[in-house]
Amino acid sequence: MRIGEVLDALATPGNTVARVAKEQAGIGEKRLRTVLNTAGYEFRNKGQKGWFYIGEGQEPLEKDLSDYITVSNTTAQSTAPINNKRQVIYSRSDLAKNDKGYQVNDTLGQSQFTKEELTTLKEMIQEYIQEKRNQTSRDRLHIRIMKLKKEERTRKTVVMSESVAKKFDDFAEKMKFNKSDILELALMDFISSYDQEE
């Protein structure tokens, strides 16, 4: 995805960095912010809000996000020279038995990675797992609220006990979410759990 496309998506009302990162760019929110900062952009929350180019030269609108993604795991980097020759790594299931022992199947070799590429893939997977592991219940709730369909709204009056109403108010205040969104998610979960019994 190009930087210009990301900025256009972020300029769309209702879009957040988290939503654009996950749904369109396919990376984590923190990584997208880092990429934009590395590309020369900064977010301003005062005055005219949004992402503004502060770098030198021409804006890199046509550059791809991957041009700015760097590997953050320093423990995986080594001082040994990088070997860019492709090395095929086979598992026992990739090999066919013959009378001389094992030999590589002829159908292999379509997707081969260098050691450097494998290391990078492993680091990306570890970062994804770490982001998931560090995700709080508030983060998960935020993601679910962001996925709610934006459709026509209707007003409903709900009567409930004071103790439940107090817990609901306290929860909404603590999480800093709109009560309507929380209630809509709760009702969807409730209906789907009992709707399956029919």
Coordinates of C-alpha atoms in Angstrom, one line a residue:
M1 CA 0.0 0.0 0.0
R2 CA 1.3 3.5 -0.9
I3 CA 1.8 6.3 1.6
G4 CA -0.7 8.5 -0.3
E5 CA -3.4 5.8 0.0
V6 CA -2.8 5.5 3.7
L7 CA -3.0 9.3 4.2
D8 CA -6.3 9.4 2.1
A9 CA -7.7 6.6 4.3
L10 CA -6.7 8.4 7.5
A11 CA -8.3 11.6 6.2
T12 CA -11.7 9.8 5.8
P13 CA -14.0 10.8 8.8
G14 CA -14.4 7.9 11.2
N15 CA -11.1 6.2 10.2
T16 CA -8.5 5.7 12.9
V17 CA -4.8 4.7 12.6
A18 CA -5.7 1.4 14.2
R19 CA -8.5 0.7 11.7
V20 CA -6.5 1.7 8.6
A21 CA -3.4 -0.3 9.9
K22 CA -5.4 -3.5 10.5
E23 CA -8.0 -3.4 7.7
Q24 CA -6.1 -1.8 4.8
A25 CA -2.4 -1.8 5.5
G26 CA -2.3 -5.2 7.2
I27 CA 0.2 -4.2 9.9
G28 CA -0.1 -3.1 13.5
E29 CA -1.1 0.4 14.6
K30 CA 2.3 1.1 16.2
R31 CA 4.1 0.0 13.1
L32 CA 2.0 2.2 10.8
R33 CA 2.7 5.2 13.1
T34 CA 6.4 4.4 13.0
V35 CA 6.4 4.1 9.2
L36 CA 4.6 7.4 8.8
N37 CA 7.1 9.1 11.2
T38 CA 10.0 7.5 9.3
A39 CA 8.6 8.7 6.0
G40 CA 8.7 12.3 7.4
Y41 CA 5.1 12.8 8.7
E42 CA 3.9 13.9 12.1
F43 CA 0.5 13.9 13.6
R44 CA -0.8 17.2 14.9
N45 CA -3.6 17.3 17.4
K46 CA -3.8 21.1 17.8
G47 CA -5.2 23.5 15.2
Q48 CA -5.8 21.6 12.0
K49 CA -5.6 18.0 13.0
G50 CA -4.1 15.2 10.9
W51 CA -0.8 13.9 9.4
F52 CA 1.5 16.6 8.0
Y53 CA 4.7 16.2 6.0
I54 CA 7.7 17.8 7.8
G55 CA 10.5 15.9 6.0
E56 CA 12.9 17.2 3.5
G57 CA 12.3 17.2 -0.2
Q58 CA 9.2 16.0 -2.0
E59 CA 6.5 14.0 -0.1
P60 CA 6.8 10.3 -0.7
L61 CA 3.2 9.8 -1.6
E62 CA 3.9 7.2 -4.3
K63 CA 6.4 5.1 -2.1
D64 CA 5.2 1.8 -0.6
L65 CA 4.9 1.3 3.1
S66 CA 7.3 -1.6 2.9
D67 CA 10.1 0.8 1.9
Y68 CA 9.9 2.2 5.5
I69 CA 9.3 -0.9 7.5
T70 CA 12.4 -1.8 9.4
V71 CA 13.1 -4.9 11.5
S72 CA 12.8 -3.9 15.2
N73 CA 14.1 -7.1 16.8
T74 CA 17.8 -6.4 17.3
T75 CA 18.5 -9.8 18.9
A76 CA 18.0 -11.6 15.6
Q77 CA 20.6 -9.4 13.8
S78 CA 24.1 -10.8 13.6
T79 CA 27.5 -9.4 12.6
A80 CA 28.0 -12.2 10.1
P81 CA 28.0 -11.2 6.5
I82 CA 24.6 -11.6 4.8
N83 CA 24.3 -14.5 2.4
N84 CA 21.9 -13.6 -0.3
K85 CA 22.2 -16.9 -2.1
R86 CA 19.0 -18.8 -1.9
Q87 CA 19.2 -21.8 0.4
V88 CA 16.4 -24.3 0.1
I89 CA 15.3 -25.8 3.4
Y90 CA 13.5 -29.1 3.1
S91 CA 11.6 -31.2 5.5
R92 CA 11.5 -35.0 5.5
S93 CA 8.0 -34.9 3.9
D94 CA 9.5 -33.0 1.0
L95 CA 11.8 -35.8 0.1
A96 CA 11.0 -39.0 -1.8
K97 CA 12.7 -42.3 -0.8
N98 CA 14.7 -44.1 -3.5
D99 CA 17.2 -47.0 -3.4
K100 CA 20.1 -44.5 -2.7
G101 CA 18.4 -42.8 0.2
Y102 CA 16.4 -39.6 0.1
Q103 CA 16.1 -37.3 -2.9
V104 CA 14.3 -34.0 -3.4
N105 CA 10.9 -34.2 -5.1
D106 CA 10.8 -32.6 -8.5
T107 CA 7.7 -30.5 -7.6
L108 CA 9.6 -28.4 -5.0
G109 CA 11.4 -25.1 -5.4
Q110 CA 8.5 -22.9 -6.2
S111 CA 8.8 -20.8 -3.0
Q112 CA 12.3 -20.6 -1.6
F113 CA 13.6 -18.2 0.9
T114 CA 17.0 -17.0 1.9
K115 CA 18.1 -17.2 5.6
E116 CA 17.6 -13.5 5.8
E117 CA 14.1 -13.7 4.4
L118 CA 13.2 -16.5 6.8
T119 CA 14.6 -14.5 9.8
T120 CA 12.5 -11.5 8.7
L121 CA 9.4 -13.6 8.4
K122 CA 10.0 -15.1 11.8
E123 CA 10.4 -11.7 13.3
M124 CA 7.2 -10.4 11.7
I125 CA 5.3 -13.4 13.1
Q126 CA 6.8 -12.8 16.6
E127 CA 5.8 -9.2 16.5
Y128 CA 2.3 -10.1 15.5
I129 CA 2.0 -12.7 18.3
Q130 CA 3.4 -10.1 20.8
E131 CA 0.9 -7.5 19.7
K132 CA -1.9 -10.0 20.1
R133 CA -0.6 -11.1 23.5
N134 CA -0.3 -7.4 24.7
Q135 CA -3.8 -6.6 23.5
T136 CA -6.0 -5.6 26.4
S137 CA -9.7 -6.2 26.8
R138 CA -10.2 -2.5 26.0
D139 CA -8.3 -3.0 22.8
R140 CA -10.4 -6.0 21.8
L141 CA -13.6 -4.0 22.6
H142 CA -12.4 -1.1 20.6
I143 CA -11.8 -3.2 17.6
R144 CA -15.3 -4.7 17.8
I145 CA -16.9 -1.3 18.2
M146 CA -14.9 -0.1 15.1
K147 CA -16.3 -3.0 13.1
L148 CA -20.0 -2.1 13.9
K149 CA -22.0 -1.3 10.8
K150 CA -22.7 2.4 10.4
E151 CA -26.3 2.2 9.5
E152 CA -29.5 4.1 10.3
R153 CA -30.0 4.5 14.1
T154 CA -33.2 4.3 16.1
R155 CA -33.9 5.4 19.6
K156 CA -35.1 2.9 22.2
T157 CA -35.9 3.4 25.9
V158 CA -34.6 0.7 28.1
V159 CA -35.7 0.1 31.7
M160 CA -33.4 -1.8 34.0
S161 CA -32.5 -2.2 37.7
E162 CA -30.6 0.6 39.3
S163 CA -27.7 -1.7 40.2
V164 CA -27.3 -2.9 36.6
A165 CA -27.6 0.7 35.3
K166 CA -24.9 1.9 37.7
K167 CA -22.5 -0.9 36.6
F168 CA -23.3 -0.1 33.0
D169 CA -22.5 3.6 33.6
D170 CA -19.3 2.9 35.5
F171 CA -18.2 0.4 32.8
A172 CA -18.8 2.9 29.9
E173 CA -17.0 5.7 31.9
K174 CA -14.0 3.5 32.6
M175 CA -13.7 2.2 29.0
K176 CA -14.5 5.6 27.5
F177 CA -16.9 4.2 24.9
N178 CA -20.3 5.3 23.8
K179 CA -23.0 3.5 25.8
S180 CA -25.0 2.9 22.6
D181 CA -22.1 1.0 21.0
I182 CA -21.5 -1.1 24.1
L183 CA -25.2 -1.9 24.4
E184 CA -25.5 -2.8 20.7
L185 CA -22.5 -5.2 21.0
A186 CA -24.0 -6.8 24.1
L187 CA -27.4 -7.3 22.5
M188 CA -25.8 -8.8 19.4
D189 CA -23.9 -11.3 21.5
F190 CA -27.0 -12.1 23.6
I191 CA -29.2 -12.6 20.5
S192 CA -26.6 -14.7 18.7
S193 CA -26.1 -17.0 21.7
Y194 CA -29.9 -17.7 22.0
D195 CA -30.7 -17.6 18.3
Q196 CA -28.7 -20.7 17.7
E197 CA -30.9 -22.8 19.9
E198 CA -33.8 -22.8 17.5

